[in-house]
């Protein structure tokens, strides 16, 4: 695939994420529809043709769903595509039957059919929703959107901006999504990377802000395989939440922000730019920095910066898992190109169209990787014996990494493990049901890196 060289930088019109509030709670009213459908979108810069994408409600990304903490999200999902699909609500501590995993928690919704999603959102934070049926193709074609659960007491910021980072693999002539969804190179190496990178469905997103304005930035990595490494220019502040979950105290933002596929980070930043532009920049594979989001400065909101913000209010059930009582488990991650799996084993894997194994199995398979008792604390060692990074995502429950000296890290739902790395995560199995544990580099998930656990 040749790389995509836009002829000029252009701000694309008409594709912004429109905020739609989800009305909560009226059991006797029909749920608001959420419709999967094809639509044309101007992903590529002006001058290129529009791209046919698979969308929610005709928008790219899908409509921004916003609701208050401890209310219900009710949506009648309508499938107007010509393939089966389903919706996963990523990072929500959800009732299992609503988790949207075709073949595990529900049947895929057939073309022309509908499915009512109705669930409580117990935790405030930044989440997202995306297809979970042939997700490598369906997410790459556009089926994702932001899901924002608002705190009862909102933090003191002037604005709240959701930034969905994504990439698309487009044919450089026609600007259509390249349909090579079973490319062995993607499946066996780093996954499916796009050749056009953008934010909120646009190639070169630009915002405006005033000096000393305080913004909450909710960054969501919706890409199939790309880990974004970002740095701020003319914006400075604090990291306040990871994968939706608030941190006990705001932490100064690291020099480089690393966001693996499916991960989120919430920042509270002040506009400190001395000139007329601030920005979020992205590190390229060539070690150069590129503009990801530009921020044009239009005057000043005040004369001085404000004090350090308060921490976000904690979510319910953020208590630490009991390591002393925890059941130890180990999952080896093996396979892929250059990974040292014996050739005979690799050959038989490839005969079934797979390239990777989790815990010795190219999944999804029966029985589950583990059966856990409700309320049981678990510590799971993940051993990455491959030559690639992976973004391991557990459905239904957040976990914490076990760090040096049995210290526990922040709550997350997706962990980036680099080639050759070892990590240990711990969680309390407090949500009953069948939960996927898979790589969120979606080509890897399609090629064997899909396991599941059962909590009962
Ligand atoms: Cu992976």
Coordinates of C-alpha atoms and ligand atoms in Angstrom, one line a residue:
X1 CA 0.0 0.0 0.0
X2 CA 1.6 3.3 -1.1
X3 CA 1.4 6.0 1.5
X4 CA -1.2 8.6 1.3
X5 CA 0.0 12.1 0.4
X6 CA -2.6 14.7 0.7
X7 CA -1.9 17.5 -1.8
X8 CA -2.7 20.2 0.7
X9 CA -3.6 20.5 4.3
X10 CA -7.3 21.1 4.5
X11 CA -9.9 21.3 7.3
X12 CA -12.7 19.1 6.2
X13 CA -16.2 20.4 6.5
X14 CA -19.3 18.9 7.9
X15 CA -18.2 15.8 9.8
X16 CA -17.9 17.0 13.4
X17 CA -19.1 14.9 16.3
X18 CA -22.5 16.3 17.2
X19 CA -23.4 16.0 20.8
X20 CA -26.6 14.1 21.3
X21 CA -27.9 13.7 24.8
X22 CA -29.2 10.2 25.6
X23 CA -32.5 10.6 27.4
X24 CA -32.4 8.4 30.3
X25 CA -35.0 6.3 32.0
X26 CA -38.5 6.4 30.6
X27 CA -39.4 2.7 30.5
X28 CA -42.7 3.3 28.5
X29 CA -41.2 5.4 25.7
X30 CA -39.5 3.7 22.7
X31 CA -35.8 3.9 22.8
X32 CA -34.0 6.4 20.6
X33 CA -32.6 4.6 17.6
X34 CA -28.9 4.2 16.9
X35 CA -28.6 3.2 13.2
X36 CA -25.7 1.5 11.5
X37 CA -25.7 2.6 7.9
X38 CA -23.5 3.5 5.0
X39 CA -22.7 7.1 4.3
X40 CA -20.3 9.2 2.3
X41 CA -17.8 11.2 4.4
X42 CA -15.0 13.6 3.5
X43 CA -12.2 11.9 5.3
X44 CA -9.5 12.8 2.8
X45 CA -8.5 16.4 2.3
X46 CA -10.6 18.6 0.0
X47 CA -10.1 17.7 -3.6
X48 CA -10.3 14.0 -2.9
X49 CA -13.6 12.1 -3.4
X50 CA -15.7 11.3 -0.4
X51 CA -15.2 8.0 1.2
X52 CA -18.0 5.4 1.8
X53 CA -17.9 4.5 5.5
X54 CA -20.0 2.4 7.8
X55 CA -21.4 4.8 10.3
X56 CA -23.7 5.2 13.3
X57 CA -26.5 7.6 12.5
X58 CA -24.7 8.8 9.3
X59 CA -21.9 10.4 11.3
X60 CA -18.2 9.8 11.5
X61 CA -17.3 9.2 14.2
X62 CA -20.7 8.1 15.5
X63 CA -22.8 10.6 17.5
X64 CA -21.3 11.5 20.9
X65 CA -23.5 9.8 23.5
X66 CA -23.5 11.7 26.7
X67 CA -25.4 10.8 29.9
X68 CA -25.3 11.3 33.6
X69 CA -23.6 8.8 35.9
X70 CA -26.0 6.2 37.4
X71 CA -28.6 6.6 34.6
X72 CA -29.5 4.1 31.9
X73 CA -28.4 4.2 28.3
X74 CA -31.3 3.0 26.2
X75 CA -30.9 2.7 22.4
X76 CA -32.7 0.7 19.8
X77 CA -29.8 -0.4 17.6
X78 CA -31.0 -0.7 14.0
X79 CA -28.8 -2.5 11.5
X80 CA -29.2 -1.0 8.0
X81 CA -25.9 -2.5 6.8
X82 CA -26.0 -5.6 4.7
X83 CA -23.8 -7.6 7.2
X84 CA -24.5 -8.7 10.8
X85 CA -23.1 -6.4 13.5
X86 CA -23.4 -5.6 17.2
X87 CA -22.3 -2.8 19.5
X88 CA -19.8 -3.0 22.4
X89 CA -19.7 -0.3 25.0
X90 CA -16.0 -0.2 25.8
X91 CA -15.0 0.2 29.4
X92 CA -18.5 0.3 30.9
X93 CA -19.0 -2.0 33.9
X94 CA -22.0 -3.4 32.1
X95 CA -24.5 -6.1 32.5
X96 CA -23.1 -9.1 30.5
X97 CA -26.0 -9.4 28.1
X98 CA -25.5 -5.8 26.9
X99 CA -21.7 -6.2 26.2
X100 CA -22.3 -6.6 22.5
X101 CA -19.9 -9.4 21.7
X102 CA -21.4 -11.4 18.9
X103 CA -21.2 -15.1 19.5
X104 CA -20.5 -14.7 23.2
X105 CA -23.0 -12.3 24.8
X106 CA -25.5 -12.0 22.0
X107 CA -26.3 -13.1 18.5
X108 CA -25.1 -10.6 15.9
X109 CA -27.9 -8.3 14.8
X110 CA -28.9 -9.4 11.2
X111 CA -29.3 -6.9 8.4
X112 CA -32.7 -5.2 8.8
X113 CA -33.0 -6.3 12.4
X114 CA -32.7 -4.4 15.6
X115 CA -31.6 -4.9 19.2
X116 CA -32.4 -2.9 22.3
X117 CA -29.4 -1.9 24.4
X118 CA -30.5 -0.9 27.9
X119 CA -28.0 -0.7 30.7
X120 CA -26.9 1.3 33.7
X121 CA -23.7 3.4 33.5
X122 CA -22.3 3.1 37.1
X123 CA -19.0 5.0 36.5
X124 CA -18.4 8.5 35.2
X125 CA -15.7 8.9 32.6
X126 CA -14.6 8.7 29.0
X127 CA -15.7 5.5 27.2
X128 CA -16.5 4.6 23.6
X129 CA -18.6 2.3 21.6
X130 CA -17.8 0.3 18.5
X131 CA -18.7 -2.8 16.5
X132 CA -17.8 -6.1 18.0
X133 CA -18.7 -8.4 15.1
X134 CA -15.8 -8.8 12.7
X135 CA -14.4 -5.8 14.4
X136 CA -11.2 -5.6 12.5
X137 CA -13.2 -4.7 9.4
X138 CA -16.2 -3.0 10.9
X139 CA -14.2 -0.6 13.2
X140 CA -11.8 0.2 10.3
X141 CA -14.8 1.1 8.2
X142 CA -16.0 3.6 10.7
X143 CA -18.2 2.0 13.3
X144 CA -17.2 3.8 16.5
X145 CA -18.2 6.8 18.6
X146 CA -17.6 8.4 22.0
X147 CA -19.6 7.5 25.1
X148 CA -19.2 10.1 27.8
X149 CA -20.6 9.6 31.3
X150 CA -20.7 12.9 33.2
X151 CA -19.8 13.3 36.9
X152 CA -22.5 14.5 39.2
X153 CA -20.2 17.4 40.1
X154 CA -18.5 18.5 36.9
X155 CA -14.9 19.7 37.1
X156 CA -14.4 23.5 36.8
X157 CA -13.4 23.8 33.2
X158 CA -14.4 26.2 30.4
X159 CA -14.9 23.5 27.8
X160 CA -15.0 19.8 27.3
X161 CA -13.5 18.5 24.1
X162 CA -13.7 14.9 22.9
X163 CA -10.9 14.0 20.5
X164 CA -11.1 10.6 18.8
X165 CA -7.8 9.7 17.2
X166 CA -8.0 7.4 14.3
X167 CA -6.4 6.3 11.1
X168 CA -7.8 5.0 7.8
X169 CA -6.3 2.9 5.1
X170 CA -7.5 4.6 1.9
X171 CA -6.7 3.9 -1.7
X172 CA -4.6 6.9 -2.6
X173 CA -6.4 7.4 -6.0
X174 CA -10.1 6.8 -5.1
X175 CA -9.9 7.6 -1.3
X176 CA -12.0 4.5 -0.6
X177 CA -11.3 2.3 2.3
X178 CA -8.9 -0.5 1.2
X179 CA -10.8 -3.8 1.5
X180 CA -7.8 -5.9 2.3
X181 CA -9.1 -7.2 5.6
X182 CA -7.3 -10.6 5.5
X183 CA -3.9 -9.4 4.6
X184 CA -1.4 -11.9 6.1
X185 CA 1.1 -9.1 6.7
X186 CA -1.3 -7.2 8.9
X187 CA -2.5 -10.3 10.7
X188 CA 0.9 -11.6 11.5
X189 CA 2.8 -8.3 12.1
X190 CA 1.8 -5.1 13.8
X191 CA -1.8 -5.0 12.7
X192 CA -3.7 -2.9 10.2
X193 CA -2.3 0.6 10.1
X194 CA -4.0 3.4 8.1
X195 CA -2.2 5.8 5.8
X196 CA -4.2 8.8 6.7
X197 CA -4.4 9.9 10.3
X198 CA -7.0 12.2 11.7
X199 CA -9.2 13.3 14.6
X200 CA -13.0 13.2 14.9
X201 CA -13.3 12.0 11.3
X202 CA -11.2 14.8 9.9
X203 CA -7.8 14.8 8.4
X204 CA -6.5 18.0 10.1
X205 CA -8.7 19.1 12.9
X206 CA -8.4 22.6 14.2
X207 CA -10.0 24.1 17.3
X208 CA -10.0 27.6 18.7
X209 CA -9.4 28.6 22.3
X210 CA -8.5 31.7 24.4
X211 CA -5.3 32.2 26.4
X212 CA -5.7 30.9 30.0
X213 CA -8.9 29.1 29.1
X214 CA -9.1 25.7 30.9
X215 CA -10.1 22.7 28.7
X216 CA -10.9 19.2 29.6
X217 CA -9.5 17.0 26.7
X218 CA -10.8 13.5 26.4
X219 CA -8.5 11.6 24.1
X220 CA -9.7 8.3 22.7
X221 CA -7.6 6.0 20.5
X222 CA -10.1 4.5 18.0
X223 CA -7.4 3.2 15.6
X224 CA -7.1 -0.5 14.7
X225 CA -3.4 -0.9 15.6
X226 CA -1.7 2.5 15.9
X227 CA -0.3 3.5 19.3
X228 CA -0.3 7.3 19.4
X229 CA 2.6 9.1 21.1
X230 CA 1.6 12.7 21.6
X231 CA 3.0 15.9 23.1
X232 CA 1.4 19.2 23.9
X233 CA 2.6 22.6 22.7
X234 CA 1.2 25.7 24.3
X235 CA -1.1 23.6 26.6
X236 CA -0.1 22.5 30.0
X237 CA -1.8 20.8 32.8
X238 CA -2.7 17.5 34.4
X239 CA -3.7 14.0 33.7
X240 CA -6.9 13.3 35.6
X241 CA -8.2 9.9 34.4
X242 CA -7.1 6.8 32.5
X243 CA -9.5 4.5 30.6
X244 CA -12.4 6.5 32.2
X245 CA -11.3 6.0 35.8
X246 CA -10.3 9.1 37.8
X247 CA -6.9 9.3 39.4
X248 CA -6.7 10.0 43.1
X249 CA -4.8 13.2 42.4
X250 CA -4.2 15.1 39.2
X251 CA -0.7 14.4 37.8
X252 CA 1.4 16.7 35.7
X253 CA 1.1 15.5 32.1
X254 CA 4.1 13.5 30.9
X255 CA 6.4 14.8 28.2
X256 CA 5.1 12.1 25.9
X257 CA 1.6 10.8 26.2
X258 CA 1.3 7.2 25.1
X259 CA -2.2 6.0 24.0
X260 CA -2.5 2.4 22.8
X261 CA -5.5 1.3 20.7
X262 CA -8.8 1.6 22.8
X263 CA -7.1 3.5 25.6
X264 CA -8.4 6.8 26.8
X265 CA -6.8 9.6 28.8
X266 CA -8.5 12.7 30.3
X267 CA -6.5 15.9 30.6
X268 CA -7.3 19.2 32.2
X269 CA -5.1 21.8 30.4
X270 CA -4.7 25.5 30.5
X271 CA -4.0 27.4 27.3
X272 CA -0.5 28.8 27.9
X273 CA 0.7 29.5 24.3
X274 CA 2.6 32.7 24.0
X275 CA 1.9 32.9 20.2
X276 CA -1.3 32.4 18.2
X277 CA -1.3 28.7 18.1
X278 CA -1.3 25.7 20.5
X279 CA -1.3 22.1 19.4
X280 CA -1.3 18.4 20.1
X281 CA 1.5 16.8 18.1
X282 CA 2.1 13.2 17.2
X283 CA 5.4 11.3 16.9
X284 CA 5.7 9.7 13.5
X285 CA 7.5 6.4 12.7
X286 CA 10.3 8.5 11.3
X287 CA 10.9 10.2 14.7
X288 CA 9.5 13.5 13.4
X289 CA 6.6 15.3 15.0
X290 CA 3.4 16.0 13.1
X291 CA 0.4 18.2 13.9
X292 CA -2.5 16.1 15.2
X293 CA -4.8 18.9 16.4
X294 CA -4.2 22.6 15.9
X295 CA -5.6 25.1 18.4
X296 CA -5.9 28.7 17.1
X297 CA -5.7 31.3 19.9
X298 CA -8.3 34.0 19.8
X299 CA -7.7 36.5 22.6
X300 CA -7.4 35.9 26.3
X301 CA -10.0 34.5 28.8
X302 CA -8.2 35.9 31.8
X303 CA -4.8 37.4 32.7
X304 CA -3.4 34.5 34.7
X305 CA -3.5 30.7 35.1
X306 CA -5.7 29.1 37.6
X307 CA -4.8 26.9 40.5
X308 CA -4.3 23.1 40.2
X309 CA -7.7 21.5 39.6
X310 CA -9.3 19.2 42.1
X311 CA -9.3 15.4 41.4
X312 CA -12.3 14.0 39.7
X313 CA -14.7 12.4 42.2
X314 CA -13.9 8.7 42.6
X315 CA -16.2 6.1 41.0
X316 CA -17.9 3.4 43.1
X317 CA -15.9 0.2 43.6
X318 CA -12.4 1.5 43.1
X319 CA -11.1 -0.4 46.1
X320 CA -7.9 -2.4 45.6
X321 CA -8.1 -6.2 44.9
X322 CA -6.8 -8.4 47.8
X323 CA -3.5 -9.6 46.4
X324 CA -2.9 -11.9 49.4
X325 CA -6.0 -13.9 48.6
X326 CA -5.7 -13.6 44.8
X327 CA -5.7 -16.6 42.5
X328 CA -2.6 -16.6 40.3
X329 CA -3.1 -17.2 36.6
X330 CA -0.6 -16.9 33.7
X331 CA -1.3 -16.2 30.1
X332 CA 1.4 -16.6 27.5
X333 CA 1.1 -14.4 24.4
X334 CA 2.8 -16.3 21.5
X335 CA 3.0 -16.4 17.7
X336 CA 3.2 -13.8 15.0
X337 CA 6.1 -13.1 12.7
X338 CA 9.6 -13.4 14.2
X339 CA 8.2 -14.5 17.5
X340 CA 10.1 -17.7 18.0
X341 CA 7.1 -20.1 17.8
X342 CA 8.3 -23.4 16.3
X343 CA 7.6 -23.5 12.6
X344 CA 5.6 -26.7 12.8
X345 CA 3.2 -25.1 15.3
X346 CA 3.0 -21.9 13.2
X347 CA 2.2 -23.9 10.1
X348 CA -0.7 -25.6 11.7
X349 CA -2.0 -22.3 13.2
X350 CA -1.8 -20.7 9.8
X351 CA -3.9 -23.6 8.3
X352 CA -6.7 -22.3 10.5
X353 CA -6.2 -18.7 9.4
X354 CA -4.6 -17.8 12.8
X355 CA -1.2 -16.4 13.7
X356 CA -1.3 -15.9 17.5
X357 CA -2.2 -17.7 20.7
X358 CA -3.3 -16.6 24.1
X359 CA -2.7 -19.2 26.8
X360 CA -1.8 -21.7 24.1
X361 CA -5.1 -21.3 22.3
X362 CA -5.9 -19.5 19.0
X363 CA -9.3 -18.2 20.1
X364 CA -12.0 -17.7 20.6
X365 CA -12.4 -21.3 21.8
X366 CA -14.3 -23.3 24.4
X367 CA -13.8 -23.8 27.3
X368 CA -12.9 -20.3 28.7
X369 CA -9.3 -19.4 29.6
X370 CA -10.5 -19.3 33.3
X371 CA -13.6 -19.8 35.3
X372 CA -13.7 -17.4 38.3
X373 CA -16.0 -17.3 41.3
X374 CA -18.0 -14.1 41.7
X375 CA -16.0 -11.8 44.0
X376 CA -12.8 -13.8 43.6
X377 CA -9.6 -11.7 43.5
X378 CA -7.2 -12.7 40.6
X379 CA -3.7 -11.9 39.6
X380 CA -2.9 -12.6 36.0
X381 CA 0.6 -12.6 34.6
X382 CA 0.8 -11.8 30.9
X383 CA 4.0 -12.9 29.2
X384 CA 4.5 -11.3 25.8
X385 CA 6.7 -13.8 24.0
X386 CA 6.2 -12.2 20.6
X387 CA 8.1 -9.6 18.6
X388 CA 5.2 -7.1 18.7
X389 CA 3.4 -4.8 21.2
X390 CA -0.2 -5.7 22.1
X391 CA -3.0 -3.8 23.8
X392 CA -4.7 -6.3 26.1
X393 CA -8.4 -5.4 26.9
X394 CA -10.6 -7.0 29.5
X395 CA -14.3 -6.6 29.1
X396 CA -16.7 -5.9 32.0
X397 CA -14.1 -5.1 34.8
X398 CA -11.2 -2.7 35.2
X399 CA -7.9 -4.0 36.5
X400 CA -4.7 -2.6 38.1
X401 CA -1.2 -3.5 37.1
X402 CA 0.9 -5.1 39.9
X403 CA 4.0 -2.9 40.0
X404 CA 7.3 -3.2 41.9
X405 CA 6.9 -4.2 45.6
X406 CA 3.2 -5.3 45.0
X407 CA 2.2 -1.7 44.5
X408 CA -1.0 -1.4 42.4
X409 CA -1.2 1.0 39.5
X410 CA -4.1 3.0 38.2
X411 CA -7.3 1.3 37.1
X412 CA -7.4 0.5 33.4
X413 CA -9.3 -1.6 30.9
X414 CA -6.6 -1.9 28.3
X415 CA -2.9 -2.5 29.0
X416 CA -0.1 -1.9 26.4
X417 CA 2.5 -4.7 26.6
X418 CA 5.7 -4.2 24.5
X419 CA 7.5 -7.0 22.7
X420 CA 9.1 -9.4 25.2
X421 CA 7.5 -7.7 28.2
X422 CA 6.0 -9.2 31.3
X423 CA 3.1 -7.7 33.2
X424 CA 0.9 -8.7 36.0
X425 CA -2.6 -7.4 36.4
X426 CA -5.0 -7.8 39.4
X427 CA -8.7 -7.4 39.7
X428 CA -11.7 -8.6 41.6
X429 CA -14.0 -10.8 39.5
X430 CA -17.1 -8.9 40.6
X431 CA -19.1 -8.8 37.4
X432 CA -20.8 -12.0 36.5
X433 CA -20.8 -13.3 32.9
X434 CA -18.7 -14.2 29.9
X435 CA -16.0 -11.5 29.3
X436 CA -13.6 -11.3 26.5
X437 CA -9.9 -10.8 27.2
X438 CA -8.3 -9.9 23.8
X439 CA -5.8 -7.8 22.0
X440 CA -7.3 -4.5 20.8
X441 CA -5.0 -4.5 17.8
X442 CA -7.9 -5.8 15.9
X443 CA -6.0 -7.8 13.3
X444 CA -4.4 -9.7 16.2
X445 CA -7.8 -10.3 17.8
X446 CA -9.0 -11.7 14.4
X447 CA -6.0 -13.9 14.1
X448 CA -6.2 -15.7 17.4
X449 CA -5.7 -13.2 20.2
X450 CA -9.2 -13.6 21.6
X451 CA -9.7 -15.4 24.9
X452 CA -12.5 -15.1 27.4
X453 CA -13.2 -15.7 31.1
X454 CA -16.4 -16.7 32.9
X455 CA -17.4 -15.2 36.2
X456 CA -20.2 -17.0 38.1
Ligands
LIG1 CU1 -1.9 -7.7 19.6

